[in-house]
């Protein structure tokens, strides 16, 4: 059968386009955040409460975070527990954290939280495994097992936790062995874990020698921008540090992590010839950012400023020519307390540094 050339050409073109479409790479799946969405508009609250009343597990979980965010802890724990009893393993893990806070981060609280975290882990929750590693840290073998399981499930904070644990075990080990923890740090960094970026970059310490200053500086600045996007949440920094800790210090997660990012920048610059110029510029940049945030009405920024004024030794390794435009602690405390009067209830949880 004779096929006209123009039809043959069209057929070939169609086959080429189809083949190109099939060969086109699939869009990358967006990585889900380890941080739950705690926001809920007041206009949505009646519908979510109605769904929860009807037994909707997702609605129960949502209300748990909502009421914890409103500093109505008893109600928040109640909803998280209901979601957990309905089979939501993540809600069970968050209930463990809520129980830990309920008991003022005490040893009793840690024990009760571990019981709940184990139930969440047994139900397959990476978050539950992560909390098991934190609350069960006294049993090092058990904690390490939980860290490894959560890490292999792709949970970034656990990757950093595992990297840190392996780092301590491999002090002085050959480079081949050291790569085990470096690999986990890199995975956590790639996943956007802010504390892993602080730990895995720089120019001093166990693993800080890996990158030149320019790359380190770029990575740390990206971590600072990530930190600036964090909001004040009831669970605060529980996913940011390698151990269970009391929250709402130094201005909460956003400002604490921003400060630690700038602290890491100072470590990274420690061997640069113009170290003091770099540190002065960065410190002025940080102080300006915090003062602007305070002037915008954020009491957490005031708390961060107070921490830096009262406890500079906690953060800085050098003394560049930089200071706040107002270094009067009482001024910032009065401003913070005034701003808290109209801020969300959770801001009352912020606390001042203890020397």
Tab-separated table of N, CA and C in Angstrom, residues 78-171:
chain	number	residue	atom	x	y	z
A	78	UNK	N	-6.363	15.856	74.875
A	78	UNK	CA	-7.566	15.021	74.758
A	78	UNK	C	-7.831	14.649	73.302
A	79	UNK	N	-7.737	15.637	72.418
A	79	UNK	CA	-7.999	15.363	71.001
A	79	UNK	C	-6.891	14.510	70.372
A	80	UNK	N	-5.644	14.774	70.751
A	80	UNK	CA	-4.545	13.961	70.219
A	80	UNK	C	-4.693	12.508	70.663
A	81	UNK	N	-5.091	12.305	71.911
A	81	UNK	CA	-5.274	10.950	72.418
A	81	UNK	C	-6.433	10.252	71.708
A	82	UNK	N	-7.521	10.986	71.465
A	82	UNK	CA	-8.656	10.398	70.741
A	82	UNK	C	-8.237	9.976	69.338
A	83	UNK	N	-7.447	10.826	68.668
A	83	UNK	CA	-6.963	10.476	67.332
A	83	UNK	C	-6.052	9.259	67.406
A	84	UNK	N	-5.213	9.208	68.442
A	84	UNK	CA	-4.307	8.074	68.615
A	84	UNK	C	-5.098	6.784	68.836
A	85	UNK	N	-6.111	6.846	69.679
A	85	UNK	CA	-6.925	5.658	69.962
A	85	UNK	C	-7.745	5.219	68.757
A	86	UNK	N	-7.915	6.159	67.800
A	86	UNK	CA	-8.616	5.820	66.564
A	86	UNK	C	-7.653	5.239	65.521
A	87	UNK	N	-6.378	5.103	65.899
A	87	UNK	CA	-5.415	4.464	65.006
A	87	UNK	C	-4.414	5.381	64.346
A	88	UNK	N	-4.372	6.654	64.734
A	88	UNK	CA	-3.444	7.616	64.137
A	88	UNK	C	-2.107	7.576	64.896
A	89	UNK	N	-1.105	6.927	64.281
A	89	UNK	CA	0.190	6.751	64.954
A	89	UNK	C	0.920	8.076	65.141
A	90	UNK	N	0.793	8.981	64.181
A	90	UNK	CA	1.451	10.285	64.312
A	90	UNK	C	0.846	11.082	65.463
A	91	UNK	N	-0.462	10.996	65.607
A	91	UNK	CA	-1.121	11.681	66.728
A	91	UNK	C	-0.626	11.108	68.048
A	92	UNK	N	-0.389	9.790	68.079
A	92	UNK	CA	0.132	9.160	69.290
A	92	UNK	C	1.520	9.714	69.624
A	93	UNK	N	2.343	9.893	68.595
A	93	UNK	CA	3.692	10.434	68.807
A	93	UNK	C	3.620	11.859	69.346
A	94	UNK	N	2.723	12.671	68.773
A	94	UNK	CA	2.587	14.044	69.258
A	94	UNK	C	1.983	14.077	70.659
A	95	UNK	N	1.147	13.106	70.952
A	95	UNK	CA	0.601	13.012	72.307
A	95	UNK	C	1.734	12.736	73.305
A	96	UNK	N	2.712	11.935	72.879
A	96	UNK	CA	3.873	11.670	73.731
A	96	UNK	C	4.600	12.970	74.065
A	97	UNK	N	4.793	13.817	73.059
A	97	UNK	CA	5.468	15.097	73.282
A	97	UNK	C	4.629	15.990	74.198
A	98	UNK	N	3.306	15.960	74.001
A	98	UNK	CA	2.413	16.772	74.839
A	98	UNK	C	2.463	16.308	76.294
A	99	UNK	N	2.566	15.003	76.507
A	99	UNK	CA	2.664	14.453	77.864
A	99	UNK	C	3.984	14.885	78.510
A	100	UNK	N	5.049	14.868	77.732
A	100	UNK	CA	6.360	15.301	78.233
A	100	UNK	C	6.293	16.750	78.715
A	101	UNK	N	5.630	17.600	77.928
A	101	UNK	CA	5.486	19.001	78.324
A	101	UNK	C	4.556	19.140	79.522
A	102	UNK	N	3.519	18.316	79.569
A	102	UNK	CA	2.571	18.365	80.688
A	102	UNK	C	3.289	18.171	82.020
A	103	UNK	N	4.298	17.331	82.020
A	103	UNK	CA	5.037	17.029	83.243
A	103	UNK	C	6.340	17.824	83.332
A	104	UNK	N	6.319	19.014	82.699
A	104	UNK	CA	7.435	19.965	82.805
A	104	UNK	C	8.789	19.375	82.422
A	105	UNK	N	8.765	18.506	81.408
A	105	UNK	CA	10.005	17.935	80.868
A	105	UNK	C	10.829	17.236	81.947
A	106	UNK	N	10.139	16.645	82.923
A	106	UNK	CA	10.796	15.976	84.044
A	106	UNK	C	11.119	14.528	83.671
A	107	UNK	N	11.814	13.834	84.574
A	107	UNK	CA	12.108	12.418	84.356
A	107	UNK	C	10.814	11.603	84.318
A	108	UNK	N	9.848	11.995	85.143
A	108	UNK	CA	8.545	11.329	85.108
A	108	UNK	C	7.883	11.537	83.753
A	109	UNK	N	7.942	12.785	83.280
A	109	UNK	CA	7.385	13.093	81.971
A	109	UNK	C	8.064	12.314	80.862
A	110	UNK	N	9.373	12.172	80.966
A	110	UNK	CA	10.128	11.430	79.953
A	110	UNK	C	9.692	9.962	79.922
A	111	UNK	N	9.490	9.387	81.103
A	111	UNK	CA	9.081	7.983	81.195
A	111	UNK	C	7.688	7.780	80.587
A	112	UNK	N	6.747	8.656	80.941
A	112	UNK	CA	5.379	8.543	80.416
A	112	UNK	C	5.359	8.795	78.913
A	113	UNK	N	6.167	9.758	78.461
A	113	UNK	CA	6.231	10.067	77.030
A	113	UNK	C	6.806	8.892	76.260
A	114	UNK	N	7.804	8.227	76.827
A	114	UNK	CA	8.418	7.076	76.160
A	114	UNK	C	7.407	5.956	75.954
A	115	UNK	N	6.544	5.743	76.922
A	115	UNK	CA	5.509	4.710	76.783
A	115	UNK	C	4.623	4.985	75.577
A	116	UNK	N	4.235	6.249	75.408
A	116	UNK	CA	3.379	6.618	74.277
A	116	UNK	C	4.155	6.571	72.955
A	117	UNK	N	5.407	7.018	72.999
A	117	UNK	CA	6.232	7.004	71.786
A	117	UNK	C	6.449	5.585	71.285
A	118	UNK	N	6.605	4.641	72.214
A	118	UNK	CA	6.785	3.234	71.820
A	118	UNK	C	5.557	2.707	71.095
A	119	UNK	N	4.376	3.083	71.580
A	119	UNK	CA	3.137	2.668	70.913
A	119	UNK	C	3.075	3.244	69.495
A	120	UNK	N	3.484	4.502	69.354
A	120	UNK	CA	3.490	5.139	68.034
A	120	UNK	C	4.498	4.452	67.111
A	121	UNK	N	5.670	4.120	67.662
A	121	UNK	CA	6.706	3.460	66.868
A	121	UNK	C	6.247	2.077	66.421
A	122	UNK	N	5.609	1.353	67.319
A	122	UNK	CA	5.105	0.016	66.981
A	122	UNK	C	4.048	0.073	65.882
A	123	UNK	N	3.357	1.204	65.795
A	123	UNK	CA	2.339	1.390	64.755
A	123	UNK	C	2.939	1.923	63.452
A	124	UNK	N	4.275	2.084	63.421
A	124	UNK	CA	4.953	2.456	62.180
A	124	UNK	C	5.276	3.922	62.009
A	125	UNK	N	5.211	4.721	63.076
A	125	UNK	CA	5.457	6.156	62.962
A	125	UNK	C	6.947	6.484	63.079
A	126	UNK	N	7.550	7.087	62.041
A	126	UNK	CA	8.948	7.535	62.157
A	126	UNK	C	9.121	8.570	63.266
A	127	UNK	N	8.119	9.427	63.440
A	127	UNK	CA	8.156	10.411	64.521
A	127	UNK	C	8.179	9.707	65.872
A	128	UNK	N	7.401	8.637	65.988
A	128	UNK	CA	7.403	7.856	67.215
A	128	UNK	C	8.773	7.262	67.500
A	129	UNK	N	9.433	6.759	66.456
A	129	UNK	CA	10.785	6.214	66.608
A	129	UNK	C	11.765	7.297	67.054
A	130	UNK	N	11.615	8.482	66.471
A	130	UNK	CA	12.491	9.608	66.825
A	130	UNK	C	12.329	9.975	68.299
A	131	UNK	N	11.082	10.043	68.756
A	131	UNK	CA	10.845	10.365	70.164
A	131	UNK	C	11.306	9.230	71.073
A	132	UNK	N	11.214	7.980	70.604
A	132	UNK	CA	11.739	6.861	71.390
A	132	UNK	C	13.238	7.035	71.607
A	133	UNK	N	13.936	7.464	70.562
A	133	UNK	CA	15.381	7.670	70.665
A	133	UNK	C	15.702	8.787	71.645
A	134	UNK	N	14.857	9.827	71.674
A	134	UNK	CA	15.095	10.942	72.589
A	134	UNK	C	14.707	10.599	74.023
A	135	UNK	N	13.493	10.125	74.204
A	135	UNK	CA	13.013	9.844	75.560
A	135	UNK	C	13.653	8.577	76.147
A	136	UNK	N	14.134	7.703	75.285
A	136	UNK	CA	14.763	6.460	75.740
A	136	UNK	C	16.271	6.490	75.632
A	137	UNK	N	16.856	7.688	75.648
A	137	UNK	CA	18.299	7.855	75.419
A	137	UNK	C	19.159	7.194	76.486
A	138	UNK	N	18.599	6.910	77.674
A	138	UNK	CA	19.387	6.260	78.731
A	138	UNK	C	19.816	4.852	78.320
A	139	UNK	N	19.001	4.219	77.482
A	139	UNK	CA	19.353	2.908	76.925
A	139	UNK	C	19.965	3.153	75.552
A	140	UNK	N	21.277	3.272	75.491
A	140	UNK	CA	21.955	3.697	74.268
A	140	UNK	C	21.717	2.749	73.100
A	141	UNK	N	21.729	1.456	73.367
A	141	UNK	CA	21.528	0.481	72.292
A	141	UNK	C	20.122	0.612	71.706
A	142	UNK	N	19.138	0.765	72.583
A	142	UNK	CA	17.749	0.923	72.141
A	142	UNK	C	17.579	2.218	71.357
A	143	UNK	N	18.150	3.300	71.877
A	143	UNK	CA	18.033	4.603	71.205
A	143	UNK	C	18.664	4.554	69.813
A	144	UNK	N	19.828	3.924	69.706
A	144	UNK	CA	20.504	3.828	68.418
A	144	UNK	C	19.676	3.022	67.419
A	145	UNK	N	19.058	1.961	67.897
A	145	UNK	CA	18.198	1.147	67.033
A	145	UNK	C	17.033	1.976	66.497
A	146	UNK	N	16.425	2.776	67.369
A	146	UNK	CA	15.298	3.630	66.953
A	146	UNK	C	15.758	4.690	65.956
A	147	UNK	N	16.919	5.289	66.225
A	147	UNK	CA	17.472	6.292	65.303
A	147	UNK	C	17.664	5.699	63.915
A	148	UNK	N	18.228	4.495	63.862
A	148	UNK	CA	18.508	3.852	62.569
A	148	UNK	C	17.218	3.551	61.822
A	149	UNK	N	16.222	3.042	62.532
A	149	UNK	CA	14.944	2.709	61.893
A	149	UNK	C	14.264	3.958	61.334
A	150	UNK	N	14.239	5.020	62.140
A	150	UNK	CA	13.603	6.267	61.687
A	150	UNK	C	14.380	6.878	60.531
A	151	UNK	N	15.699	6.779	60.572
A	151	UNK	CA	16.546	7.333	59.505
A	151	UNK	C	16.287	6.615	58.193
A	152	UNK	N	16.161	5.295	58.271
A	152	UNK	CA	15.939	4.520	57.041
A	152	UNK	C	14.543	4.748	56.490
A	153	UNK	N	13.659	5.300	57.311
A	153	UNK	CA	12.331	5.686	56.824
A	153	UNK	C	12.346	7.092	56.230
A	154	UNK	N	13.525	7.736	56.233
A	154	UNK	CA	13.663	9.055	55.620
A	154	UNK	C	13.331	10.221	56.528
A	155	UNK	N	13.325	10.004	57.848
A	155	UNK	CA	12.972	11.075	58.776
A	155	UNK	C	14.224	11.898	59.087
A	156	UNK	N	14.286	13.119	58.555
A	156	UNK	CA	15.510	13.926	58.593
A	156	UNK	C	16.057	14.186	59.998
A	157	UNK	N	15.234	14.583	60.983
A	157	UNK	CA	15.804	14.811	62.321
A	157	UNK	C	16.483	13.567	62.887
A	158	UNK	N	15.946	12.383	62.579
A	158	UNK	CA	16.571	11.147	63.055
A	158	UNK	C	17.897	10.913	62.351
A	159	UNK	N	17.989	11.282	61.078
A	159	UNK	CA	19.255	11.155	60.351
A	159	UNK	C	20.347	11.965	61.042
A	160	UNK	N	19.992	13.191	61.427
A	160	UNK	CA	20.962	14.042	62.124
A	160	UNK	C	21.310	13.473	63.493
A	161	UNK	N	20.311	12.946	64.192
A	161	UNK	CA	20.521	12.333	65.497
A	161	UNK	C	21.465	11.136	65.368
A	162	UNK	N	21.234	10.311	64.356
A	162	UNK	CA	22.082	9.149	64.109
A	162	UNK	C	23.496	9.577	63.734
A	163	UNK	N	23.608	10.587	62.893
A	163	UNK	CA	24.924	11.088	62.480
A	163	UNK	C	25.728	11.542	63.688
A	164	UNK	N	25.072	12.256	64.590
A	164	UNK	CA	25.756	12.762	65.781
A	164	UNK	C	26.219	11.602	66.674
A	165	UNK	N	25.359	10.598	66.819
A	165	UNK	CA	25.719	9.454	67.654
A	165	UNK	C	26.901	8.692	67.056
A	166	UNK	N	26.862	8.463	65.760
A	166	UNK	CA	27.967	7.767	65.098
A	166	UNK	C	29.237	8.608	65.137
A	167	UNK	N	29.077	9.920	65.030
A	167	UNK	CA	30.220	10.831	65.083
A	167	UNK	C	30.982	10.663	66.393
A	168	UNK	N	30.251	10.580	67.483
A	168	UNK	CA	30.878	10.435	68.792
A	168	UNK	C	31.562	9.078	68.945
A	169	UNK	N	30.974	8.060	68.318
A	169	UNK	CA	31.560	6.723	68.402
A	169	UNK	C	32.804	6.578	67.534
A	170	UNK	N	32.923	7.440	66.502
A	170	UNK	CA	33.993	7.271	65.524
A	170	UNK	C	35.066	8.356	65.621
A	171	UNK	N	35.179	8.976	66.780
A	171	UNK	CA	36.236	9.975	66.979
A	171	UNK	C	37.597	9.301	66.779
